[in-house]
mmCIF file of C-alpha atoms and ligand atoms in Angstrom:
data_model
loop_
_atom_site.group_PDB
_atom_site.id
_atom_site.type_symbol
_atom_site.label_atom_id
_atom_site.label_comp_id
_atom_site.label_asym_id
_atom_site.label_seq_id
_atom_site.Cartn_x
_atom_site.Cartn_y
_atom_site.Cartn_z
ATOM 1 C CA MET A 1 2.959 14.457 -9.474
ATOM 2 C CA LYS A 2 5.104 15.580 -12.949
ATOM 3 C CA LEU A 3 8.168 17.244 -12.076
ATOM 4 C CA LEU A 4 10.062 19.356 -14.158
ATOM 5 C CA VAL A 5 14.110 20.032 -12.054
ATOM 6 C CA THR A 6 16.335 22.225 -13.490
ATOM 7 C CA GLY A 7 19.790 21.621 -13.421
ATOM 8 C CA GLY A 8 19.595 18.627 -13.034
ATOM 9 C CA CYS A 9 23.036 17.161 -13.520
ATOM 10 C CA GLY A 10 24.693 19.632 -11.269
ATOM 11 C CA PHE A 11 25.370 18.402 -8.045
ATOM 12 C CA ILE A 12 22.187 19.480 -5.918
ATOM 13 C CA GLY A 13 19.595 18.904 -8.521
ATOM 14 C CA SER A 14 20.971 15.346 -9.418
ATOM 15 C CA ASN A 15 21.299 14.538 -5.221
ATOM 16 C CA PHE A 16 17.432 15.830 -5.423
ATOM 17 C CA ILE A 17 16.544 13.162 -8.193
ATOM 18 C CA LEU A 18 18.212 10.202 -6.670
ATOM 19 C CA HIS A 19 16.244 11.786 -3.788
ATOM 20 C CA ILE A 20 12.678 11.612 -5.366
ATOM 21 C CA MET A 21 12.140 8.927 -7.807
ATOM 22 C CA LYS A 22 13.520 6.857 -4.913
ATOM 23 C CA LYS A 23 10.940 8.080 -2.713
ATOM 24 C CA TYR A 24 8.123 8.311 -4.473
ATOM 25 C CA PRO A 25 8.720 6.076 -7.359
ATOM 26 C CA ASP A 26 5.301 7.050 -9.636
ATOM 27 C CA TYR A 27 6.563 10.433 -10.204
ATOM 28 C CA LYS A 28 7.762 11.313 -13.673
ATOM 29 C CA ILE A 29 10.487 13.424 -13.616
ATOM 30 C CA VAL A 30 11.648 15.744 -16.633
ATOM 31 C CA ASN A 31 14.812 17.438 -16.298
ATOM 32 C CA LEU A 32 16.247 19.704 -17.984
ATOM 33 C CA ASP A 33 20.397 21.007 -18.173
ATOM 34 C CA LYS A 34 22.280 22.192 -20.934
ATOM 35 C CA LEU A 35 25.384 20.875 -19.756
ATOM 36 C CA THR A 36 27.900 23.216 -18.791
ATOM 37 C CA TYR A 37 31.415 22.410 -17.400
ATOM 38 C CA ALA A 38 28.795 21.880 -14.045
ATOM 39 C CA GLY A 39 26.673 19.786 -15.405
ATOM 40 C CA ASN A 40 27.266 16.250 -15.220
ATOM 41 C CA PRO A 41 25.533 12.990 -16.734
ATOM 42 C CA ASP A 42 26.892 10.552 -14.619
ATOM 43 C CA ASN A 43 25.270 11.246 -11.539
ATOM 44 C CA LEU A 44 22.568 10.319 -12.945
ATOM 45 C CA LYS A 45 23.153 6.969 -14.286
ATOM 46 C CA GLU A 46 21.611 4.864 -11.842
ATOM 47 C CA ILE A 47 17.826 5.997 -12.884
ATOM 48 C CA GLU A 48 18.694 7.596 -16.725
ATOM 49 C CA ASN A 49 16.610 3.693 -17.995
ATOM 50 C CA ASN A 50 13.380 4.228 -15.185
ATOM 51 C CA PRO A 51 10.326 5.036 -17.711
ATOM 52 C CA ASN A 52 9.752 8.146 -15.302
ATOM 53 C CA TYR A 53 12.554 9.506 -15.813
ATOM 54 C CA SER A 54 13.819 11.145 -19.031
ATOM 55 C CA PHE A 55 16.319 14.499 -20.039
ATOM 56 C CA VAL A 56 15.963 16.600 -22.056
ATOM 57 C CA LYS A 57 19.529 19.103 -22.634
ATOM 58 C CA GLY A 58 18.583 21.916 -23.056
ATOM 59 C CA ASP A 59 18.969 26.116 -21.963
ATOM 60 C CA ILE A 60 16.581 28.329 -19.252
ATOM 61 C CA CYS A 61 16.488 30.798 -21.073
ATOM 62 C CA ASP A 62 15.022 29.119 -24.870
ATOM 63 C CA PRO A 63 11.536 30.654 -24.311
ATOM 64 C CA SER A 64 10.613 28.156 -26.920
ATOM 65 C CA LEU A 65 12.402 24.767 -25.663
ATOM 66 C CA VAL A 66 10.697 26.079 -21.846
ATOM 67 C CA HIS A 67 7.595 26.348 -22.874
ATOM 68 C CA LYS A 68 7.872 23.277 -24.180
ATOM 69 C CA VAL A 69 8.658 20.744 -21.414
ATOM 70 C CA MET A 70 7.340 22.595 -18.654
ATOM 71 C CA ASN A 71 3.482 21.953 -20.972
ATOM 72 C CA ASN A 72 4.042 18.311 -19.663
ATOM 73 C CA VAL A 73 4.420 19.242 -16.015
ATOM 74 C CA ASP A 74 2.730 20.202 -13.230
ATOM 75 C CA HIS A 75 5.538 21.137 -10.759
ATOM 76 C CA VAL A 76 9.225 23.065 -10.736
ATOM 77 C CA VAL A 77 11.796 22.475 -8.659
ATOM 78 C CA HIS A 78 14.369 25.243 -10.421
ATOM 79 C CA PHE A 79 17.944 24.392 -8.896
ATOM 80 C CA ALA A 80 19.645 25.722 -12.254
ATOM 81 C CA ALA A 81 21.737 28.602 -12.121
ATOM 82 C CA GLU A 82 25.689 29.599 -12.814
ATOM 83 C CA SER A 83 27.004 28.614 -9.113
ATOM 84 C CA HIS A 84 30.707 29.335 -8.429
ATOM 85 C CA VAL A 85 31.291 32.597 -7.096
ATOM 86 C CA ASP A 86 35.063 32.587 -7.364
ATOM 87 C CA ARG A 87 34.056 32.627 -11.161
ATOM 88 C CA SER A 88 31.910 34.886 -10.779
ATOM 89 C CA ILE A 89 34.360 37.596 -9.814
ATOM 90 C CA GLU A 90 36.275 36.512 -12.784
ATOM 91 C CA ASP A 91 33.339 37.479 -15.568
ATOM 92 C CA GLY A 92 29.729 38.035 -14.063
ATOM 93 C CA SER A 93 27.982 38.125 -17.341
ATOM 94 C CA VAL A 94 26.728 34.361 -18.040
ATOM 95 C CA PHE A 95 25.720 34.838 -14.560
ATOM 96 C CA VAL A 96 23.297 37.676 -15.013
ATOM 97 C CA LYS A 97 22.073 35.106 -18.165
ATOM 98 C CA THR A 98 21.788 32.491 -16.668
ATOM 99 C CA ASN A 99 20.262 33.292 -13.181
ATOM 100 C CA VAL A 100 18.463 36.206 -13.737
ATOM 101 C CA LEU A 101 17.047 36.245 -17.503
ATOM 102 C CA GLY A 102 16.765 31.933 -17.429
ATOM 103 C CA THR A 103 14.832 32.328 -14.094
ATOM 104 C CA HIS A 104 12.638 34.971 -15.657
ATOM 105 C CA THR A 105 12.236 32.845 -18.451
ATOM 106 C CA LEU A 106 11.053 30.105 -16.455
ATOM 107 C CA LEU A 107 9.159 32.589 -14.592
ATOM 108 C CA GLN A 108 6.617 33.379 -17.750
ATOM 109 C CA SER A 109 6.752 29.774 -18.915
ATOM 110 C CA ALA A 110 5.027 28.620 -15.699
ATOM 111 C CA LEU A 111 2.626 31.131 -15.628
ATOM 112 C CA GLU A 112 1.539 29.906 -19.201
ATOM 113 C CA CYS A 113 1.251 26.642 -18.465
ATOM 114 C CA LYS A 114 -0.299 27.082 -14.585
ATOM 115 C CA ILE A 115 1.392 25.231 -13.539
ATOM 116 C CA LYS A 116 0.645 23.953 -9.539
ATOM 117 C CA ARG A 117 4.148 24.998 -7.700
ATOM 118 C CA PHE A 118 7.205 26.684 -8.509
ATOM 119 C CA ILE A 119 9.559 26.189 -6.532
ATOM 120 C CA HIS A 120 12.873 28.548 -6.489
ATOM 121 C CA ILE A 121 16.521 27.269 -5.031
ATOM 122 C CA SER A 122 17.978 30.513 -3.872
ATOM 123 C CA THR A 123 21.068 30.930 -1.909
ATOM 124 C CA ASP A 124 21.800 32.253 1.538
ATOM 125 C CA GLU A 125 24.375 34.268 -0.137
ATOM 126 C CA VAL A 126 21.195 37.018 -0.924
ATOM 127 C CA TYR A 127 21.266 38.563 2.285
ATOM 128 C CA GLY A 128 25.037 38.874 2.274
ATOM 129 C CA SER A 129 27.173 39.258 5.239
ATOM 130 C CA ILE A 130 26.751 39.337 8.914
ATOM 131 C CA GLU A 131 28.726 39.498 11.805
ATOM 132 C CA SER A 132 26.843 38.193 14.521
ATOM 133 C CA GLY A 133 23.285 37.498 14.936
ATOM 134 C CA SER A 134 21.322 36.008 11.738
ATOM 135 C CA PHE A 135 19.094 36.800 9.069
ATOM 136 C CA LYS A 136 15.291 35.686 8.968
ATOM 137 C CA GLU A 137 13.226 35.585 5.931
ATOM 138 C CA THR A 138 12.062 39.195 6.070
ATOM 139 C CA ASP A 139 15.037 40.869 6.495
ATOM 140 C CA ILE A 140 16.613 43.236 3.600
ATOM 141 C CA LEU A 141 19.060 41.277 0.703
ATOM 142 C CA THR A 142 22.586 43.288 0.282
ATOM 143 C CA PRO A 143 24.709 40.901 -1.770
ATOM 144 C CA SER A 144 28.156 41.159 -2.354
ATOM 145 C CA SER A 145 29.459 39.456 -4.677
ATOM 146 C CA PRO A 146 28.421 39.170 -8.829
ATOM 147 C CA TYR A 147 26.659 35.408 -8.127
ATOM 148 C CA SER A 148 24.703 36.293 -4.873
ATOM 149 C CA SER A 149 24.069 39.695 -7.130
ATOM 150 C CA SER A 150 22.107 37.719 -9.571
ATOM 151 C CA LYS A 151 20.795 34.648 -7.466
ATOM 152 C CA ALA A 152 19.327 38.186 -5.502
ATOM 153 C CA GLY A 153 17.494 39.154 -8.607
ATOM 154 C CA SER A 154 16.236 35.583 -9.676
ATOM 155 C CA ASP A 155 15.132 35.685 -6.242
ATOM 156 C CA LEU A 156 13.208 39.196 -6.297
ATOM 157 C CA LEU A 157 11.911 38.049 -9.739
ATOM 158 C CA ALA A 158 10.238 34.962 -8.432
ATOM 159 C CA GLN A 159 8.719 37.077 -5.622
ATOM 160 C CA SER A 160 7.034 39.551 -7.812
ATOM 161 C CA TYR A 161 5.212 36.379 -9.902
ATOM 162 C CA TYR A 162 3.840 35.402 -6.647
ATOM 163 C CA ILE A 163 2.377 39.900 -5.889
ATOM 164 C CA THR A 164 1.849 40.582 -9.135
ATOM 165 C CA TYR A 165 0.092 37.009 -11.333
ATOM 166 C CA GLY A 166 -0.662 35.192 -8.137
ATOM 167 C CA LEU A 167 1.882 32.486 -9.201
ATOM 168 C CA PRO A 168 2.073 30.105 -6.798
ATOM 169 C CA VAL A 169 6.831 30.349 -6.507
ATOM 170 C CA ILE A 170 7.759 29.830 -3.095
ATOM 171 C CA ILE A 171 11.892 30.430 -2.237
ATOM 172 C CA THR A 172 13.483 28.834 -0.120
ATOM 173 C CA ARG A 173 17.351 29.986 0.766
ATOM 174 C CA CYS A 174 19.753 27.107 2.236
ATOM 175 C CA THR A 175 23.313 26.932 3.001
ATOM 176 C CA ASN A 176 26.799 25.985 2.167
ATOM 177 C CA ASN A 177 26.025 22.110 0.807
ATOM 178 C CA PHE A 178 28.519 19.154 0.889
ATOM 179 C CA GLY A 179 27.946 15.703 -0.179
ATOM 180 C CA PRO A 180 29.118 13.269 -3.280
ATOM 181 C CA TYR A 181 28.747 15.188 -7.236
ATOM 182 C CA GLN A 182 29.765 18.182 -5.964
ATOM 183 C CA TYR A 183 32.052 20.169 -8.724
ATOM 184 C CA PRO A 184 35.596 19.429 -7.469
ATOM 185 C CA GLU A 185 36.110 23.514 -7.184
ATOM 186 C CA LYS A 186 34.173 24.095 -4.123
ATOM 187 C CA LEU A 187 35.667 23.746 -0.594
ATOM 188 C CA ILE A 188 35.727 20.593 0.454
ATOM 189 C CA PRO A 189 34.967 18.266 -2.498
ATOM 190 C CA LEU A 190 38.915 20.479 -3.592
ATOM 191 C CA PHE A 191 40.669 20.160 -0.621
ATOM 192 C CA THR A 192 39.212 16.384 -0.438
ATOM 193 C CA THR A 193 40.792 15.805 -3.423
ATOM 194 C CA ASN A 194 43.730 17.974 -3.605
ATOM 195 C CA LEU A 195 44.739 16.428 -0.884
ATOM 196 C CA LEU A 196 44.089 12.612 -2.686
ATOM 197 C CA GLU A 197 46.574 13.663 -4.898
ATOM 198 C CA ASN A 198 49.170 14.896 -2.119
ATOM 199 C CA ARG A 199 48.429 18.091 -3.574
ATOM 200 C CA LYS A 200 48.456 21.461 -1.087
ATOM 201 C CA VAL A 201 44.794 22.971 -0.538
ATOM 202 C CA PRO A 202 44.747 26.976 -0.702
ATOM 203 C CA ILE A 203 42.335 28.909 2.065
ATOM 204 C CA TYR A 204 41.939 32.697 0.935
ATOM 205 C CA GLY A 205 43.333 35.088 3.602
ATOM 206 C CA THR A 206 43.433 33.331 7.045
ATOM 207 C CA GLY A 207 40.310 31.219 7.062
ATOM 208 C CA THR A 208 38.654 32.664 9.929
ATOM 209 C CA ASN A 209 36.042 32.929 7.561
ATOM 210 C CA ILE A 210 32.651 31.136 8.585
ATOM 211 C CA ARG A 211 30.217 29.546 6.384
ATOM 212 C CA ASP A 212 26.821 27.169 8.138
ATOM 213 C CA TRP A 213 27.224 23.893 6.425
ATOM 214 C CA ILE A 214 24.894 21.577 5.412
ATOM 215 C CA TYR A 215 24.355 17.919 4.296
ATOM 216 C CA VAL A 216 23.256 17.901 0.270
ATOM 217 C CA LEU A 217 20.638 14.862 1.433
ATOM 218 C CA ASP A 218 19.311 16.889 4.347
ATOM 219 C CA HIS A 219 18.827 20.499 1.590
ATOM 220 C CA CYS A 220 16.919 17.657 -1.048
ATOM 221 C CA LYS A 221 14.702 16.585 1.804
ATOM 222 C CA ALA A 222 13.812 20.536 3.023
ATOM 223 C CA VAL A 223 13.024 20.756 -1.355
ATOM 224 C CA ASP A 224 10.845 17.095 -0.956
ATOM 225 C CA PHE A 225 9.003 18.602 2.515
ATOM 226 C CA ILE A 226 8.488 22.221 0.843
ATOM 227 C CA LEU A 227 6.913 20.860 -2.226
ATOM 228 C CA HIS A 228 4.923 18.986 -0.377
ATOM 229 C CA SER A 229 3.904 21.070 2.322
ATOM 230 C CA GLY A 230 5.169 24.377 1.746
ATOM 231 C CA ILE A 231 2.455 27.768 1.850
ATOM 232 C CA ASP A 232 2.634 29.339 -1.657
ATOM 233 C CA GLY A 233 4.001 32.956 -1.550
ATOM 234 C CA GLU A 234 6.856 31.875 1.488
ATOM 235 C CA ILE A 235 10.297 32.120 1.953
ATOM 236 C CA TYR A 236 11.728 29.556 4.208
ATOM 237 C CA ASN A 237 15.373 29.406 5.117
ATOM 238 C CA VAL A 238 16.852 26.496 5.069
ATOM 239 C CA GLY A 239 20.193 25.555 7.593
ATOM 240 C CA GLY A 240 22.077 22.476 8.820
ATOM 241 C CA GLY A 241 23.429 24.155 12.247
ATOM 242 C CA ASN A 242 26.777 23.608 11.841
ATOM 243 C CA GLU A 243 28.694 27.045 11.573
ATOM 244 C CA LYS A 244 32.952 26.939 11.196
ATOM 245 C CA THR A 245 35.187 28.958 9.424
ATOM 246 C CA ASN A 246 37.041 27.335 7.109
ATOM 247 C CA ILE A 247 40.197 26.298 8.546
ATOM 248 C CA GLU A 248 38.195 23.889 11.228
ATOM 249 C CA ILE A 249 36.509 22.640 8.153
ATOM 250 C CA THR A 250 40.135 22.255 6.653
ATOM 251 C CA ARG A 251 41.241 20.708 9.712
ATOM 252 C CA LYS A 252 39.162 17.956 9.917
ATOM 253 C CA ILE A 253 39.555 17.268 6.583
ATOM 254 C CA LEU A 254 43.275 16.843 6.909
ATOM 255 C CA GLU A 255 42.944 15.173 9.858
ATOM 256 C CA LEU A 256 40.438 12.012 8.596
ATOM 257 C CA LEU A 257 42.896 11.742 5.082
ATOM 258 C CA GLY A 258 46.020 11.812 7.723
ATOM 259 C CA LYS A 259 47.566 14.648 7.048
ATOM 260 C CA ASP A 260 49.430 17.642 8.530
ATOM 261 C CA GLU A 261 48.834 21.568 8.490
ATOM 262 C CA SER A 262 52.356 21.301 6.209
ATOM 263 C CA MET A 263 49.695 21.039 3.418
ATOM 264 C CA ILE A 264 47.828 24.314 3.388
ATOM 265 C CA GLU A 265 48.859 26.764 1.678
ATOM 266 C CA TYR A 266 47.510 30.565 2.983
ATOM 267 C CA VAL A 267 46.295 32.839 -0.513
ATOM 268 C CA LYS A 268 45.033 36.135 -1.355
ATOM 269 C CA ASP A 269 41.838 36.637 0.009
ATOM 270 C CA ARG A 270 39.116 36.886 -2.091
ATOM 271 C CA GLN A 271 37.648 40.124 -3.289
ATOM 272 C CA GLY A 272 34.732 41.037 -1.498
ATOM 273 C CA HIS A 273 35.140 38.332 0.933
ATOM 274 C CA ASP A 274 31.867 37.675 2.672
ATOM 275 C CA PHE A 275 32.517 37.286 6.502
ATOM 276 C CA ARG A 276 29.758 35.305 7.652
ATOM 277 C CA TYR A 277 26.829 33.622 6.615
ATOM 278 C CA SER A 278 24.141 33.200 8.992
ATOM 279 C CA LEU A 279 20.809 31.851 8.936
ATOM 280 C CA ASP A 280 17.711 31.959 11.501
ATOM 281 C CA CYS A 281 16.185 28.445 10.430
ATOM 282 C CA SER A 282 13.565 28.527 12.634
ATOM 283 C CA LYS A 283 10.824 29.284 10.473
ATOM 284 C CA LEU A 284 11.159 26.015 8.559
ATOM 285 C CA LYS A 285 11.436 24.063 12.017
ATOM 286 C CA GLU A 286 8.696 25.323 13.548
ATOM 287 C CA PHE A 287 6.810 23.739 10.084
ATOM 288 C CA GLY A 288 8.179 20.488 11.224
ATOM 289 C CA TRP A 289 11.464 20.434 9.281
ATOM 290 C CA GLU A 290 14.772 19.860 11.258
ATOM 291 C CA PRO A 291 18.129 18.470 9.278
ATOM 292 C CA GLU A 292 18.722 15.284 10.587
ATOM 293 C CA TYR A 293 22.618 14.542 9.747
ATOM 294 C CA SER A 294 25.213 14.712 12.432
ATOM 295 C CA PHE A 295 27.521 17.366 10.674
ATOM 296 C CA GLU A 296 30.961 14.525 11.757
ATOM 297 C CA GLU A 297 29.006 11.819 10.189
ATOM 298 C CA ALA A 298 27.633 13.212 6.902
ATOM 299 C CA LEU A 299 31.770 14.803 6.515
ATOM 300 C CA GLU A 300 33.489 11.849 6.925
ATOM 301 C CA GLU A 301 30.654 9.817 4.688
ATOM 302 C CA THR A 302 31.408 12.954 1.523
ATOM 303 C CA VAL A 303 35.415 12.170 2.012
ATOM 304 C CA LYS A 304 35.021 8.762 1.919
ATOM 305 C CA TRP A 305 32.622 9.230 -0.894
ATOM 306 C CA TYR A 306 35.746 10.351 -2.573
ATOM 307 C CA ILE A 307 37.941 8.635 -2.043
ATOM 308 C CA GLU A 308 36.217 5.475 -3.736
ATOM 309 C CA ASN A 309 34.416 8.026 -6.267
ATOM 310 C CA LYS A 310 38.269 8.591 -8.234
ATOM 311 C CA ARG A 311 36.909 7.981 -11.355
ATOM 312 C CA TRP A 312 34.344 10.503 -11.088
ATOM 313 C CA TRP A 313 36.388 13.439 -10.358
ATOM 314 C CA GLU A 314 39.870 12.657 -11.900
ATOM 315 C CA LYS A 315 38.440 12.874 -15.406
ATOM 316 C CA LEU A 316 36.949 16.693 -14.285
ATOM 317 C CA LYS A 317 39.875 18.137 -12.577
ATOM 318 C CA HIS A 318 42.843 16.880 -15.632
HETATM 319 P P1 NAD B 1 25.953 23.453 -9.803
HETATM 320 O O1 NAD B 1 26.849 24.171 -10.589
HETATM 321 O O2 NAD B 1 26.695 22.131 -9.390
HETATM 322 O O3 NAD B 1 24.939 23.071 -10.661
HETATM 323 C C1 NAD B 1 24.430 23.961 -11.917
HETATM 324 C C2 NAD B 1 23.573 22.763 -13.544
HETATM 325 O O4 NAD B 1 22.763 24.047 -13.852
HETATM 326 C C3 NAD B 1 24.594 22.485 -13.789
HETATM 327 O O5 NAD B 1 23.984 20.827 -13.852
HETATM 328 C C4 NAD B 1 24.487 23.374 -14.533
HETATM 329 O O6 NAD B 1 25.226 22.080 -16.158
HETATM 330 C C5 NAD B 1 22.862 24.011 -14.824
HETATM 331 N N1 NAD B 1 22.996 24.706 -15.885
HETATM 332 C C6 NAD B 1 23.709 25.634 -16.131
HETATM 333 N N2 NAD B 1 23.683 26.427 -16.860
HETATM 334 C C7 NAD B 1 22.227 26.231 -17.568
HETATM 335 C C8 NAD B 1 21.050 26.810 -18.451
HETATM 336 N N3 NAD B 1 21.020 27.928 -18.545
HETATM 337 N N4 NAD B 1 20.000 25.866 -19.159
HETATM 338 C C9 NAD B 1 20.291 24.953 -18.314
HETATM 339 N N5 NAD B 1 21.283 24.349 -17.259
HETATM 340 C C10 NAD B 1 21.857 24.985 -16.530
HETATM 341 O O7 NAD B 1 25.181 23.707 -8.953
HETATM 342 P P2 NAD B 1 24.577 23.119 -7.520
HETATM 343 O O8 NAD B 1 25.951 23.430 -6.049
HETATM 344 O O9 NAD B 1 23.960 22.042 -7.452
HETATM 345 O O10 NAD B 1 23.316 24.014 -6.906
HETATM 346 C C11 NAD B 1 21.996 24.163 -7.369
HETATM 347 C C12 NAD B 1 21.857 25.468 -7.118
HETATM 348 O O11 NAD B 1 20.929 25.937 -5.524
HETATM 349 C C13 NAD B 1 21.835 26.688 -7.874
HETATM 350 O O12 NAD B 1 20.522 27.129 -7.889
HETATM 351 C C14 NAD B 1 23.075 27.596 -6.041
HETATM 352 O O13 NAD B 1 22.283 29.278 -6.630
HETATM 353 C C15 NAD B 1 21.484 27.662 -5.654
HETATM 354 N N6 NAD B 1 22.281 26.959 -3.791
HETATM 355 C C16 NAD B 1 23.179 26.111 -4.151
HETATM 356 C C17 NAD B 1 24.006 25.863 -2.616
HETATM 357 C C18 NAD B 1 25.068 25.422 -2.534
HETATM 358 O O14 NAD B 1 26.732 25.073 -1.675
HETATM 359 N N7 NAD B 1 26.012 25.156 -3.327
HETATM 360 C C19 NAD B 1 24.100 26.667 -1.327
HETATM 361 C C20 NAD B 1 22.399 27.066 -1.503
HETATM 362 C C21 NAD B 1 22.218 27.222 -2.727
#
């Protein structure tokens, strides 16, 4: 397989490339990444000299570059995006550009280059918030933030390329990931690294918002499974089965680092803060994929990784 991975220097993309190169050493991987603040080539140091791996620095919104890169591959896994909700509330313009226009550029090029399978990495946030019950793949999208709205736009564009042109597209909608190489602006790495520096952790509102959490390697394995065995035109919810409030997650991190609740600082709630995300993942389970990692073990491993890789995150924070 000759695989184009977009956003491969980001958190999930780099974990995915490391996973694929380990499991399928004969696959060729091209990583197209713009290296925004969130893209970090250090994540892929261990494979940068592998002859089956190549890196192209560039923007997914650039049609001629995308076409050139796409001409040499047969499958695409599209992770590249602006991904931080708070930044999208400050200024949504780059979110619309990268997430909507960039995805459209990739889809159009995939069609022209006769790509055999295009996996679009979407998110549970496209469904919006749900008080009780869980969203199924057939539910309508009611996103709330500029981030999730731009992801919903790209998700719908991906569907349209399957329906209109027959491009073999598959969409995954995953819940909150955590694990190594996550930029320290997201909850788990931000709180872990703050505490390691003896700084307080900022919790929005009362900390009762609920998210489902999945270990990043489980997400990578789900994408691997869908890349090889999924059905074109389908959408798959991917979740860890670990719904937790933010305060629960915070208490677990405090406990793992031997700190107490005096390290919590309650701050003004995020505008339009979704209360709860929840996915019904029975479709993928029946199809043959389930998460492997227990939340507690994976969180412990993750916190340990940030303790042992201070040099990786320190330069991103200061
Ligand atoms: P990330 O912010 O860590 O990484 C994004 C990567 O995309 C970076 O390497 C960045 O340099 C690159 N990029 C950004 N704009 C680009 C452009 N215009 N051209 C080329 N490259 C560009 O994000 P992540 O957390 O790894 O998320 C990856 C994907 O998974 C995103 O599409 C996100 O919406 C989705 N997702 C993330 C989560 C999560 O919990 N992190 C959950 C569900 C879905």
